[in-house]
PDB file of C-alpha atoms in Angstrom:
ATOM      1  CA  UNK A   1       2.964  47.286  89.825  1.00 63.00           C
ATOM      2  CA  UNK A   2       1.687  43.757  89.218  1.00 74.00           C
ATOM      3  CA  UNK A   3       1.608  43.138  85.501  1.00 93.00           C
ATOM      4  CA  UNK A   4       0.233  39.614  85.881  1.00 96.00           C
ATOM      5  CA  UNK A   5      -2.495  38.885  88.400  1.00 96.00           C
ATOM      6  CA  UNK A   6      -4.060  35.677  89.585  1.00 97.00           C
ATOM      7  CA  UNK A   7      -6.873  36.883  91.777  1.00 92.00           C
ATOM      8  CA  UNK A   8      -7.909  33.514  93.198  1.00 95.00           C
ATOM      9  CA  UNK A   9      -5.398  32.281  95.787  1.00 95.00           C
ATOM     10  CA  UNK A  10      -7.028  28.856  95.848  1.00 97.00           C
ATOM     11  CA  UNK A  11      -9.572  26.655  94.111  1.00 97.00           C
ATOM     12  CA  UNK A  12     -11.162  23.399  95.203  1.00 98.00           C
ATOM     13  CA  UNK A  13     -12.724  21.041  92.644  1.00 98.00           C
ATOM     14  CA  UNK A  14     -14.227  17.573  92.729  1.00 98.00           C
ATOM     15  CA  UNK A  15     -12.403  14.841  90.816  1.00 98.00           C
ATOM     16  CA  UNK A  16     -13.777  14.487  87.272  1.00 97.00           C
ATOM     17  CA  UNK A  17     -15.124  18.038  87.119  1.00 98.00           C
ATOM     18  CA  UNK A  18     -13.632  21.005  85.296  1.00 98.00           C
ATOM     19  CA  UNK A  19     -11.010  23.246  86.911  1.00 98.00           C
ATOM     20  CA  UNK A  20     -10.798  26.814  85.610  1.00 98.00           C
ATOM     21  CA  UNK A  21      -7.857  28.968  86.637  1.00 98.00           C
ATOM     22  CA  UNK A  22      -7.834  32.628  85.672  1.00 98.00           C
ATOM     23  CA  UNK A  23      -5.145  35.195  84.962  1.00 98.00           C
ATOM     24  CA  UNK A  24      -5.252  38.889  84.030  1.00 97.00           C
ATOM     25  CA  UNK A  25      -2.443  41.008  82.634  1.00 97.00           C
ATOM     26  CA  UNK A  26      -1.864  44.683  81.961  1.00 95.00           C
ATOM     27  CA  UNK A  27       1.079  44.903  79.531  1.00 92.00           C
ATOM     28  CA  UNK A  28       0.177  44.751  75.833  1.00 91.00           C
ATOM     29  CA  UNK A  29       3.810  43.937  74.956  1.00 91.00           C
ATOM     30  CA  UNK A  30       3.573  40.323  76.158  1.00 93.00           C
ATOM     31  CA  UNK A  31       3.939  37.949  73.186  1.00 91.00           C
ATOM     32  CA  UNK A  32       3.446  34.564  74.863  1.00 93.00           C
ATOM     33  CA  UNK A  33       1.612  33.311  77.906  1.00 95.00           C
ATOM     34  CA  UNK A  34       2.585  30.196  79.806  1.00 94.00           C
ATOM     35  CA  UNK A  35       1.198  28.092  82.610  1.00 96.00           C
ATOM     36  CA  UNK A  36       3.517  26.389  85.066  1.00 95.00           C
ATOM     37  CA  UNK A  37       2.619  23.787  87.666  1.00 96.00           C
ATOM     38  CA  UNK A  38       4.498  23.478  90.950  1.00 94.00           C
ATOM     39  CA  UNK A  39       4.467  20.672  93.492  1.00 93.00           C
ATOM     40  CA  UNK A  40       5.847  21.239  97.010  1.00 88.00           C
ATOM     41  CA  UNK A  41       9.649  21.061  97.232  1.00 83.00           C
ATOM     42  CA  UNK A  42       9.990  21.084  93.439  1.00 88.00           C
ATOM     43  CA  UNK A  43      10.608  23.787  90.868  1.00 91.00           C
ATOM     44  CA  UNK A  44       7.844  24.912  88.512  1.00 93.00           C
ATOM     45  CA  UNK A  45       7.314  22.709  85.452  1.00 93.00           C
ATOM     46  CA  UNK A  46       5.999  23.959  82.144  1.00 92.00           C
ATOM     47  CA  UNK A  47       2.448  22.928  81.347  1.00 95.00           C
ATOM     48  CA  UNK A  48       1.118  24.727  78.293  1.00 94.00           C
ATOM     49  CA  UNK A  49       1.550  28.009  76.432  1.00 93.00           C
ATOM     50  CA  UNK A  50      -0.263  30.217  73.959  1.00 95.00           C
ATOM     51  CA  UNK A  51       0.916  32.853  71.531  1.00 94.00           C
ATOM     52  CA  UNK A  52      -0.627  36.309  71.792  1.00 94.00           C
ATOM     53  CA  UNK A  53      -1.932  35.895  68.237  1.00 95.00           C
ATOM     54  CA  UNK A  54      -3.965  32.794  69.147  1.00 96.00           C
ATOM     55  CA  UNK A  55      -7.118  32.471  71.214  1.00 96.00           C
ATOM     56  CA  UNK A  56      -6.955  28.786  72.149  1.00 97.00           C
ATOM     57  CA  UNK A  57      -4.402  26.054  72.605  1.00 97.00           C
ATOM     58  CA  UNK A  58      -5.211  22.523  73.664  1.00 97.00           C
ATOM     59  CA  UNK A  59      -3.011  19.711  74.953  1.00 96.00           C
ATOM     60  CA  UNK A  60      -4.812  16.658  76.239  1.00 97.00           C
ATOM     61  CA  UNK A  61      -6.821  17.562  79.325  1.00 98.00           C
ATOM     62  CA  UNK A  62      -5.411  21.092  79.365  1.00 98.00           C
ATOM     63  CA  UNK A  63      -6.736  24.009  77.315  1.00 98.00           C
ATOM     64  CA  UNK A  64      -5.671  27.622  77.549  1.00 98.00           C
ATOM     65  CA  UNK A  65      -7.939  30.403  76.283  1.00 98.00           C
ATOM     66  CA  UNK A  66      -6.739  33.937  75.576  1.00 98.00           C
ATOM     67  CA  UNK A  67      -9.029  36.966  75.378  1.00 97.00           C
ATOM     68  CA  UNK A  68      -6.674  39.665  74.201  1.00 96.00           C
ATOM     69  CA  UNK A  69      -9.217  42.483  74.270  1.00 95.00           C
ATOM     70  CA  UNK A  70      -9.936  41.749  77.925  1.00 97.00           C
ATOM     71  CA  UNK A  71      -6.271  40.989  78.700  1.00 97.00           C
ATOM     72  CA  UNK A  72      -7.434  37.756  80.277  1.00 98.00           C
ATOM     73  CA  UNK A  73      -6.445  34.121  79.969  1.00 97.00           C
ATOM     74  CA  UNK A  74      -7.705  30.971  81.579  1.00 98.00           C
ATOM     75  CA  UNK A  75      -6.544  27.402  81.986  1.00 98.00           C
ATOM     76  CA  UNK A  76      -9.151  24.656  81.805  1.00 98.00           C
ATOM     77  CA  UNK A  77      -8.429  21.178  83.117  1.00 98.00           C
ATOM     78  CA  UNK A  78     -10.963  18.536  82.110  1.00 97.00           C
ATOM     79  CA  UNK A  79     -11.431  16.140  83.767  1.00 98.00           C
ATOM     80  CA  UNK A  80      -9.610  17.152  86.929  1.00 98.00           C
ATOM     81  CA  UNK A  81      -7.605  14.453  88.712  1.00 98.00           C
ATOM     82  CA  UNK A  82      -6.205  14.310  92.260  1.00 97.00           C
ATOM     83  CA  UNK A  83      -2.672  14.421  90.787  1.00 96.00           C
ATOM     84  CA  UNK A  84      -3.469  17.857  89.380  1.00 97.00           C
ATOM     85  CA  UNK A  85      -3.419  19.260  92.926  1.00 98.00           C
ATOM     86  CA  UNK A  86      -0.586  21.788  92.858  1.00 97.00           C
ATOM     87  CA  UNK A  87       0.151  25.491  92.606  1.00 97.00           C
ATOM     88  CA  UNK A  88      -0.459  26.880  89.110  1.00 98.00           C
ATOM     89  CA  UNK A  89       1.449  29.958  87.971  1.00 97.00           C
ATOM     90  CA  UNK A  90       0.442  32.094  85.043  1.00 97.00           C
ATOM     91  CA  UNK A  91       3.439  33.715  83.320  1.00 95.00           C
ATOM     92  CA  UNK A  92       3.642  36.276  80.537  1.00 94.00           C
ATOM     93  CA  UNK A  93       6.656  36.652  78.273  1.00 91.00           C
ATOM     94  CA  UNK A  94       8.154  39.767  76.802  1.00 88.00           C
ATOM     95  CA  UNK A  95       9.781  39.584  73.392  1.00 83.00           C
ATOM     96  CA  UNK A  96      13.371  38.898  72.417  1.00 79.00           C
ATOM     97  CA  UNK A  97      14.226  42.590  72.602  1.00 82.00           C
ATOM     98  CA  UNK A  98      13.414  42.373  76.339  1.00 80.00           C
ATOM     99  CA  UNK A  99      15.418  39.177  76.820  1.00 76.00           C
ATOM    100  CA  UNK A 100      12.370  36.876  76.654  1.00 80.00           C
ATOM    101  CA  UNK A 101      11.698  37.852  80.263  1.00 85.00           C
ATOM    102  CA  UNK A 102       8.918  36.020  82.112  1.00 89.00           C
ATOM    103  CA  UNK A 103       6.632  37.862  84.527  1.00 93.00           C
ATOM    104  CA  UNK A 104       4.776  35.569  86.922  1.00 95.00           C
ATOM    105  CA  UNK A 105       1.509  35.843  88.767  1.00 96.00           C
ATOM    106  CA  UNK A 106       1.265  34.946  92.455  1.00 96.00           C
ATOM    107  CA  UNK A 107      -0.167  31.502  91.763  1.00 97.00           C
ATOM    108  CA  UNK A 108      -3.395  29.626  92.471  1.00 97.00           C
ATOM    109  CA  UNK A 109      -3.471  26.558  94.704  1.00 97.00           C
ATOM    110  CA  UNK A 110      -5.651  23.891  93.095  1.00 98.00           C
ATOM    111  CA  UNK A 111      -7.027  21.096  95.248  1.00 98.00           C
ATOM    112  CA  UNK A 112      -8.784  18.237  93.463  1.00 98.00           C
ATOM    113  CA  UNK A 113     -10.846  16.181  95.884  1.00 97.00           C
ATOM    114  CA  UNK A 114     -11.433  12.482  95.254  1.00 92.00           C
TER     115      UNK A 114
ATOM    116  CA  UNK B   1      15.816  13.310  81.230  1.00 68.00           C
ATOM    117  CA  UNK B   2      18.040  16.380  81.543  1.00 82.00           C
ATOM    118  CA  UNK B   3      17.387  18.557  84.573  1.00 92.00           C
ATOM    119  CA  UNK B   4      18.568  21.782  86.125  1.00 96.00           C
ATOM    120  CA  UNK B   5      20.576  21.014  89.263  1.00 97.00           C
ATOM    121  CA  UNK B   6      20.744  23.289  92.294  1.00 97.00           C
ATOM    122  CA  UNK B   7      22.526  23.049  95.612  1.00 97.00           C
ATOM    123  CA  UNK B   8      22.081  23.209  98.461  1.00 97.00           C
ATOM    124  CA  UNK B   9      18.372  22.398  98.626  1.00 96.00           C
ATOM    125  CA  UNK B  10      18.038  24.058 102.027  1.00 97.00           C
ATOM    126  CA  UNK B  11      20.143  26.688 103.758  1.00 97.00           C
ATOM    127  CA  UNK B  12      19.714  28.218 107.196  1.00 97.00           C
ATOM    128  CA  UNK B  13      21.938  31.129 108.061  1.00 97.00           C
ATOM    129  CA  UNK B  14      22.113  33.981 110.495  1.00 96.00           C
ATOM    130  CA  UNK B  15      21.631  37.590 109.600  1.00 96.00           C
ATOM    131  CA  UNK B  16      24.829  39.261 108.309  1.00 96.00           C
ATOM    132  CA  UNK B  17      26.393  35.990 107.185  1.00 97.00           C
ATOM    133  CA  UNK B  18      27.325  35.219 103.586  1.00 97.00           C
ATOM    134  CA  UNK B  19      25.539  32.527 101.579  1.00 98.00           C
ATOM    135  CA  UNK B  20      26.076  31.091  98.118  1.00 98.00           C
ATOM    136  CA  UNK B  21      23.876  29.023  95.839  1.00 98.00           C
ATOM    137  CA  UNK B  22      24.956  26.955  92.874  1.00 98.00           C
ATOM    138  CA  UNK B  23      23.142  26.093  89.655  1.00 98.00           C
ATOM    139  CA  UNK B  24      24.029  23.748  86.804  1.00 97.00           C
ATOM    140  CA  UNK B  25      21.697  24.287  83.822  1.00 96.00           C
ATOM    141  CA  UNK B  26      20.666  21.714  81.264  1.00 94.00           C
ATOM    142  CA  UNK B  27      23.611  20.950  78.994  1.00 93.00           C
ATOM    143  CA  UNK B  28      23.705  23.228  75.988  1.00 90.00           C
ATOM    144  CA  UNK B  29      21.338  25.815  77.386  1.00 92.00           C
ATOM    145  CA  UNK B  30      22.782  29.237  76.698  1.00 90.00           C
ATOM    146  CA  UNK B  31      20.400  31.247  78.852  1.00 91.00           C
ATOM    147  CA  UNK B  32      20.348  30.986  82.629  1.00 94.00           C
ATOM    148  CA  UNK B  33      18.013  32.745  85.043  1.00 95.00           C
ATOM    149  CA  UNK B  34      17.978  33.258  88.801  1.00 97.00           C
ATOM    150  CA  UNK B  35      14.597  33.919  90.403  1.00 97.00           C
ATOM    151  CA  UNK B  36      13.515  34.689  93.947  1.00 97.00           C
ATOM    152  CA  UNK B  37      10.155  33.435  95.132  1.00 94.00           C
ATOM    153  CA  UNK B  38       8.802  34.845  98.368  1.00 93.00           C
ATOM    154  CA  UNK B  39       6.100  32.762 100.048  1.00 89.00           C
ATOM    155  CA  UNK B  40       2.703  33.546  98.531  1.00 88.00           C
ATOM    156  CA  UNK B  41       4.156  35.273  95.492  1.00 91.00           C
ATOM    157  CA  UNK B  42       5.296  34.223  92.045  1.00 93.00           C
ATOM    158  CA  UNK B  43       8.952  33.921  91.011  1.00 94.00           C
ATOM    159  CA  UNK B  44      10.642  37.260  90.380  1.00 95.00           C
ATOM    160  CA  UNK B  45      13.617  37.490  88.031  1.00 94.00           C
ATOM    161  CA  UNK B  46      16.848  38.574  89.736  1.00 97.00           C
ATOM    162  CA  UNK B  47      19.384  38.102  86.951  1.00 96.00           C
ATOM    163  CA  UNK B  48      19.571  36.646  83.449  1.00 93.00           C
ATOM    164  CA  UNK B  49      22.705  35.401  81.687  1.00 93.00           C
ATOM    165  CA  UNK B  50      23.237  34.779  78.003  1.00 91.00           C
ATOM    166  CA  UNK B  51      26.293  32.526  77.993  1.00 92.00           C
ATOM    167  CA  UNK B  52      28.650  34.285  80.431  1.00 93.00           C
ATOM    168  CA  UNK B  53      27.206  37.774  79.956  1.00 93.00           C
ATOM    169  CA  UNK B  54      24.594  39.431  82.137  1.00 93.00           C
ATOM    170  CA  UNK B  55      21.555  40.390  80.036  1.00 90.00           C
ATOM    171  CA  UNK B  56      19.314  41.725  82.792  1.00 91.00           C
ATOM    172  CA  UNK B  57      20.128  42.372  86.437  1.00 94.00           C
ATOM    173  CA  UNK B  58      17.763  45.284  86.940  1.00 91.00           C
ATOM    174  CA  UNK B  59      16.017  43.595  89.898  1.00 92.00           C
ATOM    175  CA  UNK B  60      19.192  42.349  91.584  1.00 95.00           C
ATOM    176  CA  UNK B  61      19.972  44.216  94.853  1.00 94.00           C
ATOM    177  CA  UNK B  62      23.558  44.857  93.879  1.00 92.00           C
ATOM    178  CA  UNK B  63      24.643  46.168  97.260  1.00 95.00           C
ATOM    179  CA  UNK B  64      24.409  42.660  98.683  1.00 97.00           C
ATOM    180  CA  UNK B  65      23.735  40.234  95.818  1.00 97.00           C
ATOM    181  CA  UNK B  66      26.152  39.096  93.144  1.00 97.00           C
ATOM    182  CA  UNK B  67      25.931  36.496  90.407  1.00 97.00           C
ATOM    183  CA  UNK B  68      28.435  35.008  88.034  1.00 96.00           C
ATOM    184  CA  UNK B  69      28.589  32.487  85.237  1.00 96.00           C
ATOM    185  CA  UNK B  70      32.273  32.534  84.453  1.00 86.00           C
ATOM    186  CA  UNK B  71      32.512  29.862  81.751  1.00 88.00           C
ATOM    187  CA  UNK B  72      28.982  30.199  80.493  1.00 86.00           C
ATOM    188  CA  UNK B  73      27.916  26.929  82.066  1.00 93.00           C
ATOM    189  CA  UNK B  74      27.171  26.736  85.804  1.00 96.00           C
ATOM    190  CA  UNK B  75      26.407  29.766  87.922  1.00 97.00           C
ATOM    191  CA  UNK B  76      26.692  31.005  91.502  1.00 98.00           C
ATOM    192  CA  UNK B  77      24.439  33.477  93.293  1.00 98.00           C
ATOM    193  CA  UNK B  78      25.846  35.070  96.440  1.00 98.00           C
ATOM    194  CA  UNK B  79      24.301  37.162  99.191  1.00 97.00           C
ATOM    195  CA  UNK B  80      26.540  39.100 101.544  1.00 97.00           C
ATOM    196  CA  UNK B  81      25.417  40.069 104.113  1.00 97.00           C
ATOM    197  CA  UNK B  82      22.146  38.149 104.354  1.00 97.00           C
ATOM    198  CA  UNK B  83      19.149  39.988 105.811  1.00 96.00           C
ATOM    199  CA  UNK B  84      15.928  38.651 107.329  1.00 96.00           C
ATOM    200  CA  UNK B  85      13.973  39.737 104.257  1.00 95.00           C
ATOM    201  CA  UNK B  86      16.101  37.492 102.026  1.00 97.00           C
ATOM    202  CA  UNK B  87      14.309  34.400 103.323  1.00 97.00           C
ATOM    203  CA  UNK B  88      12.778  32.906 100.190  1.00 96.00           C
ATOM    204  CA  UNK B  89      13.075  30.151  97.593  1.00 96.00           C
ATOM    205  CA  UNK B  90      15.829  30.835  95.065  1.00 97.00           C
ATOM    206  CA  UNK B  91      15.108  29.196  91.730  1.00 97.00           C
ATOM    207  CA  UNK B  92      17.423  28.689  88.795  1.00 97.00           C
ATOM    208  CA  UNK B  93      16.082  28.129  85.291  1.00 95.00           C
ATOM    209  CA  UNK B  94      17.601  27.641  81.860  1.00 93.00           C
ATOM    210  CA  UNK B  95      16.514  27.726  78.254  1.00 90.00           C
ATOM    211  CA  UNK B  96      18.198  27.016  74.935  1.00 86.00           C
ATOM    212  CA  UNK B  97      18.204  30.715  74.219  1.00 70.00           C
ATOM    213  CA  UNK B  98      16.728  30.391  70.769  1.00 57.00           C
ATOM    214  CA  UNK B  99      14.615  33.418  69.948  1.00 52.00           C
ATOM    215  CA  UNK B 100      11.390  31.540  69.365  1.00 52.00           C
ATOM    216  CA  UNK B 101      11.814  29.145  72.260  1.00 57.00           C
ATOM    217  CA  UNK B 102       9.658  30.275  75.118  1.00 68.00           C
ATOM    218  CA  UNK B 103       9.864  27.611  77.775  1.00 81.00           C
ATOM    219  CA  UNK B 104      12.186  27.867  80.755  1.00 88.00           C
ATOM    220  CA  UNK B 105      13.193  24.752  82.681  1.00 91.00           C
ATOM    221  CA  UNK B 106      13.406  25.169  86.448  1.00 94.00           C
ATOM    222  CA  UNK B 107      15.541  23.472  89.043  1.00 96.00           C
ATOM    223  CA  UNK B 108      14.165  22.357  92.439  1.00 96.00           C
ATOM    224  CA  UNK B 109      15.284  25.561  94.148  1.00 96.00           C
ATOM    225  CA  UNK B 110      17.188  26.449  97.306  1.00 97.00           C
ATOM    226  CA  UNK B 111      15.070  27.322 100.325  1.00 96.00           C
ATOM    227  CA  UNK B 112      16.898  30.032 102.310  1.00 97.00           C
ATOM    228  CA  UNK B 113      15.973  30.855 105.885  1.00 97.00           C
ATOM    229  CA  UNK B 114      17.700  33.828 107.522  1.00 97.00           C
ATOM    230  CA  UNK B 115      17.482  33.917 111.327  1.00 96.00           C
TER     231      UNK B 115
END
């Protein structure tokens, strides 16, 4: 039972253009959503998050949008840079009563071509 | 900058052998997590500690896996005996443990290959 799904295994984008990574979830109990970025041979690093009561959060080139009614979130990277090439994981967090547990999607490989 | 340390980075072992992984979280972080990431999948939580106590080990295969965090600081994850299906990346993460703090900080992981 996959509670968090990233349906696109990979995405290729030209440098300078927008990258859009998508994530769907099924559990209404999630209270925060996070995006992590992972380079080869390294652990995931936190990128940006959004509370379930918000619909947008922006940090520099990165913006996360949440559509709670559709149980869908997306990460926008504008403009995309070659250094953004990595695996991006969507993660959803359960509340404190569930130990702040994170549930991860399978990841999307982003390739930014120069 | 403070980081989560893990060792070894790579481990190759034969089926039925015992293996152990070590994790040192960021200083002061009360919560420690062990994840398993199988190739092509996202990290899956194996066990979560709050200080030295286990908070969640519902996904830990307890017949062969064990984890401890005796003094509430560093932690060890053990597999005995290892099976072919245990080949994966084992990630350790930590967080301050404050209720409203959502981010987890990950170490570089240990890549386990079971032959």
